[in-house]
Short mmCIF file of C-alpha atoms and ligand atoms in Angstrom, two decimals:
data_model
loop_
_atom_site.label_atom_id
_atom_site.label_comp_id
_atom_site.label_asym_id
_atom_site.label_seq_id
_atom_site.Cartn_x
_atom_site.Cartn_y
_atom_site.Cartn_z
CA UNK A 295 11.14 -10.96 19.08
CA UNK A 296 8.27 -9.20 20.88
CA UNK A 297 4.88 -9.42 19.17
CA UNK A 298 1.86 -6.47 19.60
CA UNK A 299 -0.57 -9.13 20.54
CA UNK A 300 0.59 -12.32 20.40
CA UNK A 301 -2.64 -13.97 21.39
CA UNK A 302 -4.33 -12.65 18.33
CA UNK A 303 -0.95 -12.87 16.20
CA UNK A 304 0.20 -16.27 16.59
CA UNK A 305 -3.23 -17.83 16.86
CA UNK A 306 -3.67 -20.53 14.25
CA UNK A 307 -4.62 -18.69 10.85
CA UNK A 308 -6.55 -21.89 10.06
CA UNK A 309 -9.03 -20.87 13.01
CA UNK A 310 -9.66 -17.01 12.01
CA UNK A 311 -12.45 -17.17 9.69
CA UNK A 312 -14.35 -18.93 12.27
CA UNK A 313 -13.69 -16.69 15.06
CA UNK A 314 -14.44 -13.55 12.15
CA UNK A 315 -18.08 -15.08 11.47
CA UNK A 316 -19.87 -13.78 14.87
CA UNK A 317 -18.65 -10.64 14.04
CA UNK A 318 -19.32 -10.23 10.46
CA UNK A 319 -22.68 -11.54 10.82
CA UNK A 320 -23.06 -8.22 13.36
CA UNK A 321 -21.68 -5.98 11.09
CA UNK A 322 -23.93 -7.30 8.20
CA UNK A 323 -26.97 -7.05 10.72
CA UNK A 324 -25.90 -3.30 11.60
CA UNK A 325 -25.34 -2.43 7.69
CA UNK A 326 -28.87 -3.22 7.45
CA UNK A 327 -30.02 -1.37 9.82
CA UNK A 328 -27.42 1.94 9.42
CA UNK A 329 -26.69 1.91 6.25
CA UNK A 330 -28.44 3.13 3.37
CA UNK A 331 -26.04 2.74 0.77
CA UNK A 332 -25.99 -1.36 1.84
CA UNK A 333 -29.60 -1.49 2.25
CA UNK A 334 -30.33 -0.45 -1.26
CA UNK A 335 -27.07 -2.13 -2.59
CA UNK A 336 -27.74 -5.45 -1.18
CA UNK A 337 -31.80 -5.08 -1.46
CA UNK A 338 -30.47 -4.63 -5.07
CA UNK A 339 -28.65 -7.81 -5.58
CA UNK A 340 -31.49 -9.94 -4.24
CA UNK A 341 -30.18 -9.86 -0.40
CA UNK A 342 -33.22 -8.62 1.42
CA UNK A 343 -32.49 -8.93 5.03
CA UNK A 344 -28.83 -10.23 7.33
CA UNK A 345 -30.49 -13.70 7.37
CA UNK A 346 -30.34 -13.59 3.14
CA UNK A 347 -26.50 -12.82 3.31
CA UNK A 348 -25.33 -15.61 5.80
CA UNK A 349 -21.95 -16.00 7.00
CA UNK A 350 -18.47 -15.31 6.07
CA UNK A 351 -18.38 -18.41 4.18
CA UNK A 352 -20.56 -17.29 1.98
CA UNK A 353 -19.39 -13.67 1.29
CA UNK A 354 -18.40 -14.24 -2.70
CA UNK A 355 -21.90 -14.79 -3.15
CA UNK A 356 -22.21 -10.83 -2.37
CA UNK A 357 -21.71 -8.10 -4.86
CA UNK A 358 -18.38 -5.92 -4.24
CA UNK A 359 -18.22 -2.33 -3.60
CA UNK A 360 -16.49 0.01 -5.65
CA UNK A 361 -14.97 3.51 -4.81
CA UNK A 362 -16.56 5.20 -7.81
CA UNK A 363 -19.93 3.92 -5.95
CA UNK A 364 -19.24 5.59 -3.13
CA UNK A 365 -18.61 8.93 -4.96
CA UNK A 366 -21.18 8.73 -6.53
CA UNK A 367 -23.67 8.83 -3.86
CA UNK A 368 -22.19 12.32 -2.47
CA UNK A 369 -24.20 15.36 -2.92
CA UNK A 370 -24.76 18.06 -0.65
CA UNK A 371 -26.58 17.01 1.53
CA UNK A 372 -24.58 13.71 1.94
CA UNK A 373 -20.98 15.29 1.76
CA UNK A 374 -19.86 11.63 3.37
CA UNK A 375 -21.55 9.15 1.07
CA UNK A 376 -24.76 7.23 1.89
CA UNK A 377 -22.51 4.43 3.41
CA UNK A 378 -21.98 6.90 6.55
CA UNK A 379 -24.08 4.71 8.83
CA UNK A 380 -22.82 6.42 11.98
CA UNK A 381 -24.57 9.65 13.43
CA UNK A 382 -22.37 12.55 12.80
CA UNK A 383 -22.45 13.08 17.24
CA UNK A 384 -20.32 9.93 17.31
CA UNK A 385 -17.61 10.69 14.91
CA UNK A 386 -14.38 11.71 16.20
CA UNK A 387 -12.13 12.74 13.47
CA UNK A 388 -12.59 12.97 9.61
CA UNK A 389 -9.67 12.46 7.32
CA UNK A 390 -9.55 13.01 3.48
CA UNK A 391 -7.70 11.56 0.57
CA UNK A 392 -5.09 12.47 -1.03
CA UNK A 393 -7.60 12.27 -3.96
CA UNK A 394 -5.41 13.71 -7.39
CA UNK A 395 -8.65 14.97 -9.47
CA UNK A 396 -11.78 16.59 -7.41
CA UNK A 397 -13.16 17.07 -4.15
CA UNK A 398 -11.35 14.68 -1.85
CA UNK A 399 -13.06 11.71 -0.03
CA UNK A 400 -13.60 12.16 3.34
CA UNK A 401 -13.63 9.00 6.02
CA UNK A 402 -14.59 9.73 9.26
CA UNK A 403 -14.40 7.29 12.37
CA UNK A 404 -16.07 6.58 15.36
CA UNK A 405 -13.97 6.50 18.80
CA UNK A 406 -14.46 2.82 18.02
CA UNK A 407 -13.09 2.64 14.77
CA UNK A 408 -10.02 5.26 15.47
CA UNK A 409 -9.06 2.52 18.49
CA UNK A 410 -9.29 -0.05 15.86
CA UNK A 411 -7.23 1.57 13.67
CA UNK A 412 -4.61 2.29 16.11
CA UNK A 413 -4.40 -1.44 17.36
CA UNK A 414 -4.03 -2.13 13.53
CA UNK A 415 -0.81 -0.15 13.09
CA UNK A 416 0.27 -1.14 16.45
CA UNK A 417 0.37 -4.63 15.23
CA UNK A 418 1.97 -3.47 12.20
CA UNK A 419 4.88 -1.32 12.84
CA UNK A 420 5.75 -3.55 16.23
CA UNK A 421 6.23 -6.55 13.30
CA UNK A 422 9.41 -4.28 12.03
CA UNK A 423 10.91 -4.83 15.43
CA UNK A 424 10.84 -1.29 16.78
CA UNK A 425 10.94 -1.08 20.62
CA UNK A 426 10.13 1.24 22.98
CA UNK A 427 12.38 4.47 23.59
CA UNK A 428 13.72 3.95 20.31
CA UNK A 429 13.63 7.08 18.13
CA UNK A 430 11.84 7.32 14.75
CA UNK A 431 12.21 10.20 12.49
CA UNK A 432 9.68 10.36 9.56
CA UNK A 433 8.59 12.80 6.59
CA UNK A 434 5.02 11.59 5.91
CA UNK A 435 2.52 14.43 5.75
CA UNK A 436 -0.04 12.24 7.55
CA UNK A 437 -1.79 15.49 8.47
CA UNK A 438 -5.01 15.46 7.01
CA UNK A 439 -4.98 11.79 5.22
CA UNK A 440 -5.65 8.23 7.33
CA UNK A 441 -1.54 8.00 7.82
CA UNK A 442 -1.88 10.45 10.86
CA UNK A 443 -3.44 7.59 12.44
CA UNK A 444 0.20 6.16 12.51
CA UNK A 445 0.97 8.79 14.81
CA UNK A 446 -1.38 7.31 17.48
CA UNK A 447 0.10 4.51 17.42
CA UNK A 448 3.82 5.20 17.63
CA UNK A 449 3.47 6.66 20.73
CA UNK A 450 1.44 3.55 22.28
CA UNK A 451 4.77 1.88 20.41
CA UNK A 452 6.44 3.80 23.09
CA UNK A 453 8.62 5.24 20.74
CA UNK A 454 9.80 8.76 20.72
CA UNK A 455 8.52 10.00 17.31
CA UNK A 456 10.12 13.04 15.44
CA UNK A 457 7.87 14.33 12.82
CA UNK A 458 10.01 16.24 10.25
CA UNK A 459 7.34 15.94 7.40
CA UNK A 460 8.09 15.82 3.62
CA UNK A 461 9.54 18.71 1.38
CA UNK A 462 12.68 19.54 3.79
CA UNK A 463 15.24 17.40 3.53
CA UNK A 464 17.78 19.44 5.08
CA UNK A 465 15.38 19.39 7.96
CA UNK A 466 15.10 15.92 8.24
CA UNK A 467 19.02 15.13 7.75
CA UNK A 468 19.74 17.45 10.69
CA UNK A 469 17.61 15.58 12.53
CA UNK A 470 18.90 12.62 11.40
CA UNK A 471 22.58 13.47 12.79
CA UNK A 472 21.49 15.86 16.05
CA UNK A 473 19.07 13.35 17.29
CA UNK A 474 19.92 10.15 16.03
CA UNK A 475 16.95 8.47 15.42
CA UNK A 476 17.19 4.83 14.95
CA UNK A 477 14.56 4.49 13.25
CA UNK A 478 13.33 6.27 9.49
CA UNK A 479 9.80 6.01 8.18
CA UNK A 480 9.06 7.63 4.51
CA UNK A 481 8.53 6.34 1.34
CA UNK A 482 10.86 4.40 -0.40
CA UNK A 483 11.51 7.04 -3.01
CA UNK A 484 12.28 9.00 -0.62
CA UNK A 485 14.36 7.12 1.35
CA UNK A 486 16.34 6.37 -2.03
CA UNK A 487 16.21 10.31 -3.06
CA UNK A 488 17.63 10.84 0.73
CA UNK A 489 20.48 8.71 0.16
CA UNK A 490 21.69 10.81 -3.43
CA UNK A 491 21.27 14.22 -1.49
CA UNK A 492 23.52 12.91 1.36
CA UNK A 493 26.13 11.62 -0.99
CA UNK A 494 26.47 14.30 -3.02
CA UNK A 495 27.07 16.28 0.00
CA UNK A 496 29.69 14.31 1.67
CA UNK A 497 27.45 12.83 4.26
CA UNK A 498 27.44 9.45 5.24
CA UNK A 499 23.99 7.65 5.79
CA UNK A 500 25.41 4.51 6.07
CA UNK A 501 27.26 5.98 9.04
CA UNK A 502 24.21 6.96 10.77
CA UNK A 503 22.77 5.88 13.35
CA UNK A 504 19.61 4.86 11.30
CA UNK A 505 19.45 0.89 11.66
CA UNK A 506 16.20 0.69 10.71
CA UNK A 507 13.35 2.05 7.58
CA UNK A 508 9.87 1.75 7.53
CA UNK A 509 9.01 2.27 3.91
CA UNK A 510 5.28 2.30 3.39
CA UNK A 511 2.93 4.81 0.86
CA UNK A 512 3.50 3.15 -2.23
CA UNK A 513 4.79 -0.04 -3.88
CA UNK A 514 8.74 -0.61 -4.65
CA UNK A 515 10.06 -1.20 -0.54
CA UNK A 516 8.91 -4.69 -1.58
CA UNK A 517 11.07 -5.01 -5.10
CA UNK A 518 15.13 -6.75 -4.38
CA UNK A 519 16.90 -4.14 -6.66
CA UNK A 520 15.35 -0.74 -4.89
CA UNK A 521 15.49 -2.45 -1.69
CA UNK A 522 18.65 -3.61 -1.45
CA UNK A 523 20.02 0.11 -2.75
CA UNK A 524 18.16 1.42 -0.04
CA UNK A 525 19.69 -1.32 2.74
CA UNK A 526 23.25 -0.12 1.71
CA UNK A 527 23.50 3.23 0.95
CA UNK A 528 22.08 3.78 4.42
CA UNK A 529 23.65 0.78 6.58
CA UNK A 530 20.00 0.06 7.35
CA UNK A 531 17.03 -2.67 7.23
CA UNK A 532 14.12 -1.90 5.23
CA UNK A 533 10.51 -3.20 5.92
CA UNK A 534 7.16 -2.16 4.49
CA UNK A 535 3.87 -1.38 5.62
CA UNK A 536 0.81 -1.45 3.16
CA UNK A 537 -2.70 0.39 3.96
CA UNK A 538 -5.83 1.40 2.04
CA UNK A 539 -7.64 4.44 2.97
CA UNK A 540 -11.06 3.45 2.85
CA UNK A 541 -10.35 -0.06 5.19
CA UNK A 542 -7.55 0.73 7.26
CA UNK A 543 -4.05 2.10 7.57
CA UNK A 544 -1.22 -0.44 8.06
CA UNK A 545 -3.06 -3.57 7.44
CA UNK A 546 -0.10 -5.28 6.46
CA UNK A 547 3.49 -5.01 8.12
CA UNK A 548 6.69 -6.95 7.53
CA UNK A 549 8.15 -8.28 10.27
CA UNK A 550 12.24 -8.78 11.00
CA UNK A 551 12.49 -11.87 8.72
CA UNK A 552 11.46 -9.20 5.35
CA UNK A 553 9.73 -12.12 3.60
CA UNK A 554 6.43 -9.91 2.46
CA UNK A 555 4.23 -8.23 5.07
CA UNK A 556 2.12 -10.30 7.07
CA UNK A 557 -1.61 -9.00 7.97
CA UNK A 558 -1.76 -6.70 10.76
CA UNK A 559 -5.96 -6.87 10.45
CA UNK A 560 -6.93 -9.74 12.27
CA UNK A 561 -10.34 -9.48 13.71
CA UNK A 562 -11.49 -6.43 12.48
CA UNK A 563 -10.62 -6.88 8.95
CA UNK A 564 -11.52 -9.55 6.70
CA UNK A 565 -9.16 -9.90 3.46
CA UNK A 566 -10.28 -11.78 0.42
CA UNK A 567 -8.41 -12.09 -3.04
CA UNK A 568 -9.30 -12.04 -5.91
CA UNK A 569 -9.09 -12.91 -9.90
CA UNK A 570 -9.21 -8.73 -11.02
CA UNK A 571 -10.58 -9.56 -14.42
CA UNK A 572 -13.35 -12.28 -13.04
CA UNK A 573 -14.11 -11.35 -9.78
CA UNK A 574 -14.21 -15.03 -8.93
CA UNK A 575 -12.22 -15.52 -5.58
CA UNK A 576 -8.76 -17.32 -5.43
CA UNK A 577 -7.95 -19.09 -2.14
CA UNK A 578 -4.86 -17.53 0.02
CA UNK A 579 -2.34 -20.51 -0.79
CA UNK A 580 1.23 -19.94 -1.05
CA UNK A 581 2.18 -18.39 -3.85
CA UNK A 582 -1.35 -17.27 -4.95
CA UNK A 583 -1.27 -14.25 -6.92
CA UNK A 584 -4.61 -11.56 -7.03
CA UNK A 585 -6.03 -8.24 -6.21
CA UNK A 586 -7.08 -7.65 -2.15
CA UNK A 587 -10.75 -7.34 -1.31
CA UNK A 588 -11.32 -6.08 2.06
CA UNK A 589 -14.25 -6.24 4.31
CA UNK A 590 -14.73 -4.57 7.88
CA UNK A 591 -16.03 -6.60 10.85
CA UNK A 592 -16.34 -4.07 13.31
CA UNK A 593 -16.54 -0.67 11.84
CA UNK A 594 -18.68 1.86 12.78
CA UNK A 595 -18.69 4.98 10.69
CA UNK A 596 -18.34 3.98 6.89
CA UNK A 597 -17.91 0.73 7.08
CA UNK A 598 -17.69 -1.41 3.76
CA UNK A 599 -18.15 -4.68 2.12
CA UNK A 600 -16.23 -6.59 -0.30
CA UNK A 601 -14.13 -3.37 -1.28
CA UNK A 602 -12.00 -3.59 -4.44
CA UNK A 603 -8.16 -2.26 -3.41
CA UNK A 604 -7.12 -2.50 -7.00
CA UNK A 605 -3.95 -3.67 -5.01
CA UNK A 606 -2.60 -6.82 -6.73
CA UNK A 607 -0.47 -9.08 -4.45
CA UNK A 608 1.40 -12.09 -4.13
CA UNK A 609 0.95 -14.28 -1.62
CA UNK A 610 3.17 -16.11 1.12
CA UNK A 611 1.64 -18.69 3.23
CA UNK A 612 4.83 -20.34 4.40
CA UNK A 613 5.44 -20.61 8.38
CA UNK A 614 7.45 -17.44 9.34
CA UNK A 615 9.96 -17.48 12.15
CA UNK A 616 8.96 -14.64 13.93
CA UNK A 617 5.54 -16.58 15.00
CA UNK A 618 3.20 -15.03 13.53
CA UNK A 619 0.66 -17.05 11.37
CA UNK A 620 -1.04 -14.80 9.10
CA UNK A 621 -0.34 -14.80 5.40
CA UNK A 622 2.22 -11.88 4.22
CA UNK A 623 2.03 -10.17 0.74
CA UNK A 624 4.16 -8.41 -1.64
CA UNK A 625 2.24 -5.95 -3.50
CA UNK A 626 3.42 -6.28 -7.48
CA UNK A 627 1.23 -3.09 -8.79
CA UNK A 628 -1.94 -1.04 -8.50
CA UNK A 629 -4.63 -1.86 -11.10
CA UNK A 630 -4.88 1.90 -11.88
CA UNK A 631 -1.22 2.47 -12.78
CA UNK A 632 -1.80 -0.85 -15.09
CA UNK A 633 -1.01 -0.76 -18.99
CA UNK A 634 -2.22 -3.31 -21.52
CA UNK A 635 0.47 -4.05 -24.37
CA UNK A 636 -1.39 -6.37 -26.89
CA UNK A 637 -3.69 -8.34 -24.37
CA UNK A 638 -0.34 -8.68 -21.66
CA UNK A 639 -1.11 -6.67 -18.04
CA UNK A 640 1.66 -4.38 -17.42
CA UNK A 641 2.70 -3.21 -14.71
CA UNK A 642 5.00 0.03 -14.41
CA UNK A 643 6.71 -1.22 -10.84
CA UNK A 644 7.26 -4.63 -12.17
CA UNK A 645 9.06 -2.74 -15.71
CA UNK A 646 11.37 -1.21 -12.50
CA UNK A 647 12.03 -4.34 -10.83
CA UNK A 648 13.61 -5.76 -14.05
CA UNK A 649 15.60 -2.38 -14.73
CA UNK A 650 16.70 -2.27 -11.53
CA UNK A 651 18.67 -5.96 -12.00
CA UNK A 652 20.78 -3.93 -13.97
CA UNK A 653 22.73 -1.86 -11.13
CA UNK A 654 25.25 -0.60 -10.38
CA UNK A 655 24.48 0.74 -14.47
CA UNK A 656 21.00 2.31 -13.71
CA UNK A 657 19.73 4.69 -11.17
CA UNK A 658 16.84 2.16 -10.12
CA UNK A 659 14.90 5.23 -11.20
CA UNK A 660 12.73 5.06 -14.85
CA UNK A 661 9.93 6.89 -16.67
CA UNK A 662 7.32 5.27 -19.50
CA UNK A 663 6.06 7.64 -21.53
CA UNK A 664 3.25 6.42 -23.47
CA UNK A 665 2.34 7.90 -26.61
CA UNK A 666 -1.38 6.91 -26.22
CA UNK A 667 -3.97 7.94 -24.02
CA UNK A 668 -5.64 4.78 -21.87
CA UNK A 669 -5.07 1.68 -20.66
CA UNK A 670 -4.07 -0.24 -23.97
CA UNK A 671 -1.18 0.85 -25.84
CA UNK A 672 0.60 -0.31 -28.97
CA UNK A 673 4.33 -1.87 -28.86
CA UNK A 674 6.76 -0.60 -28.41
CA UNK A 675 6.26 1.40 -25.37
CA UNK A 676 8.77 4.18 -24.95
CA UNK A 677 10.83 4.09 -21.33
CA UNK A 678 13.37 6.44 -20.24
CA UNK A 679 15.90 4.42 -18.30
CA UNK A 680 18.15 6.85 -15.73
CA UNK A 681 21.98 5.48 -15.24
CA UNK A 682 23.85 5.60 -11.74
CA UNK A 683 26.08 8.13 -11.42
CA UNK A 684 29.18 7.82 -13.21
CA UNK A 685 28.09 5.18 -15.01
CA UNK A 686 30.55 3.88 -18.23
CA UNK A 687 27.74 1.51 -19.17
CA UNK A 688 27.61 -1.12 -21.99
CA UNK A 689 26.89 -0.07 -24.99
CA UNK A 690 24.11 -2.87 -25.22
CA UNK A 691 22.43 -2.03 -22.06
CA UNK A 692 19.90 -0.47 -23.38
CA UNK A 693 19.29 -3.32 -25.74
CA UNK A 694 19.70 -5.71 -22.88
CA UNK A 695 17.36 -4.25 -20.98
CA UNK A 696 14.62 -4.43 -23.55
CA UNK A 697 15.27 -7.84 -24.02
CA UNK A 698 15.28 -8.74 -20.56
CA UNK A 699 11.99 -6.39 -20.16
CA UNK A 700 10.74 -8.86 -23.08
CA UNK A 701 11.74 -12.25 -21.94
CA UNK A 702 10.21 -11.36 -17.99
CA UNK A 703 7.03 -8.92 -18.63
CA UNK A 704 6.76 -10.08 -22.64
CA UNK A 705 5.87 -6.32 -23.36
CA UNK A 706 8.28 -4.40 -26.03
CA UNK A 707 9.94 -1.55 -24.80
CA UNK A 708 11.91 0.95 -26.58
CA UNK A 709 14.47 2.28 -24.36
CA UNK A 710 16.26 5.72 -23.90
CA UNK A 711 18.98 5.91 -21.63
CA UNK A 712 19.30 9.24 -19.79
CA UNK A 713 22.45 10.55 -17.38
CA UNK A 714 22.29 10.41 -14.01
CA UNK A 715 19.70 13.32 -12.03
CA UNK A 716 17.69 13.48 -14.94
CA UNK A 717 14.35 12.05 -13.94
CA UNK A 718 12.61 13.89 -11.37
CA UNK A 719 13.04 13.03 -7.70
CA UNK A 720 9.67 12.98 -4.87
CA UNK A 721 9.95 13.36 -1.45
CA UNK A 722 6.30 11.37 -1.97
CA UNK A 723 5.61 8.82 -4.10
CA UNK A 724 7.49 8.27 -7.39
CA UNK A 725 5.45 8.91 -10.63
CA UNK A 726 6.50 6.16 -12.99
CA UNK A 727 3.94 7.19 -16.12
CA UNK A 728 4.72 10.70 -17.70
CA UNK A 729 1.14 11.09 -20.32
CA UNK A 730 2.60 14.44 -21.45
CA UNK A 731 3.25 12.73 -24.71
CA UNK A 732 0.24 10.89 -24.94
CA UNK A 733 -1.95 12.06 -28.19
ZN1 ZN B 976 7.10 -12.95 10.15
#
């Protein structure tokens, strides 16, 4: 197994925080003196100068940052944000977000920060075991978001990269069997959505000469059931990658054992997690469950401090046989797609984990439709459940699955089954909350 950089990979974990503290203490020291937005924000919260905020030890003494914060501080003459602490001569590209309401966010980097970045996903992607000369076909339209950054570092992977971008899969599958690529990299409803278009065409994936998928762009590469339907209707291994925008692409990549996704950020990111509803910090342990808080050591351009993913994660901590010794993740839901059913947290990819226990009866692929606007919503909550094709299911299932829904997530359901290509498919990520019947 080859490693990106095994001196900074397989370096005790244990000794990272202290090797982190020079270079937070810098970054602090240069947010005071670059930033604005930190200057007022920590002047604010009764942190005056660098010497006020300490070390890394004492971060969760610090106030977090929020992305509504940031927007908030745009205008025109600060099209950026008032954390841009970089001069405008020194950045070298500017990427946006995918942002679904509104002008987009824009996050430029230095030359500094886009070779961080790039050593980031190098360490990432290398943990899926890719080698060089290895082909890698992939649909992402990493264009003008911080996944174009992936590019970069492919091609110091030494791999030979085929960019077929999304919205063409007959593009992409011709690929797929002219060039044969090793080596697939979408999102993992796509890679699922791939494998129904080949088969109802005759053509065999699991034939192909992909041996290898690199889900990353949204949760679900991490869930057994979609993973696992993935892994044979293609003949392939799936690992994930998992980035945020604001902090970093790929800042956590599974490696060849798939036991969660081990962090790819060493040195230039710190991770923290976090209780969501206190704030109050929960140690790393195994098993450890919490929402990521990321802070940047060394970034130049927009860098940020205690920055709320809404990402909630589990955690693994166990040795991993691969070598490395950073803790891996699995990602069980974003706070934003979260639904509160009398007090319970809800998550819509864990309500598809359970469903998907049900195959080979169920498409893996499911809908809730809530009948409320907002977060909280009253029992039951509808859900439109999709079956496999062909399916002669039970005539329980659908009452099986709302009691299993019950018993796991304790949230009522009521469930609809549907016939197989009923639910819409994405060549992006999947949309697993339909408001259009939301009063
Ligand atoms: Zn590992």
């Amino acid at each position: 197994m080859t490693m990106h950089a095994p001196e900074i990979e397989a370096a005790p974990w244990e000794e990272q925080a202290a090797l982190d503290d020079t270079a937070y203490r810098a970054q602090i020291s240069y947010l005071f003196e670059n930033s604005a937005f930190y200057r007022q924000k920590l002047t604010e919260a009764g942190f005056p100068d660098a010497e006020s905020v300490g070390g890394l030890s004492d971060i969760a003494r610090l106030p977090m940052t929020e992305k509504d914060e940031l927007r908030a501080t745009r205008d025109e003459a600060h099209p950026i944000g008032t954390h841009l602490a970089a001069p405008m001569q020194d950045v070298v590209r500017i990427y946006s977000t995918s942002g679904t309401t509104g002008t987009p966010s824009y996050i430029p980097l230095t030359a500094s920060d886009l070779e961080s970045w790039v050593e980031i996903s190098q360490r990432s992607y290398g943990a899926s075991g890719v080698r060089p000369g290895e082909r890698m076909v992939t649909t992402y339209n990493a264009g003008p978001f911080v996944a174009g950054v992936t590019l970069d570092a492919f091609a110091r992977l030494g791999l030979c990269h085929i960019p077929v971008g999304a919205g063409n899969t007959e593009r992409l599958m011709a690929a797929v069997q002219l060039l044969k690529p090793t080596v697939l990299g979408c999102t993992p409803s796509y890679a699922l959505h791939l494998a129904e278009w080949a088969d109802a065409r005759g053509i065999d994936t699991a034939g192909s000469s992909v041996a290898k998928i690199l889900v990353a762009g949204e949760p679900g590469g991490g869930e057994p059931a979609l993973r696992q339907r993935i892994e044979s209707a293609w003949g392939a291994k799936v690992t994930e990658a998992m980035g945020i925008g604001d902090i970093s692409v790929s800042l956590w990549g599974e490696c060849e054992q798939q036991a969660g996704m081990h962090f790819s950020g060493r040195g230039i990111v710190h991770a923290e997690l976090i209780d969501p509803e206190t704030g109050d910090p929960v140690p790393m342990t195994d098993g450890a469950e919490g929402e990521l808080v990321y802070t940047h050591l060394r970034h130049r351009a927009t860098p940020l401090l205690r920055f709320r993913s809404r990402d909630r994660v589990q955690v693994s901590a166990t040795p991993c046989a691969c070598g490395r010794t950073a803790p891996r993740v699995r990602c069980i839901g974003r706070t934003d797609d979260m639904l509160i059913v009398r007090g319970v947290n809800l998550f819509p990819t864990a309500i598809r984990q359970v469903v998907g226990e049900f195959a080979p009866h169920v498409s893996g692929v499911i809908l809730l439709r809530p009948t409320a606007r907002g977060v909280k919503q009253t029992p039951p909550v509808p859900l439109t459940v999709e079956l496999a094709e062909g399916a002669v299911p039970p005539d329980d299932l659908a009452e099986r699955i709302r009691a299993r829904i019950r018993d796991k997530l304790i949230a009522t359901t009521q469930v609809t089954l549907v016939p197989h290509g009923t639910l819409p498919r994405t060549d992006y990520k999947s949309k697993l909350v339909d408001w259009s019947q939301a009063g």
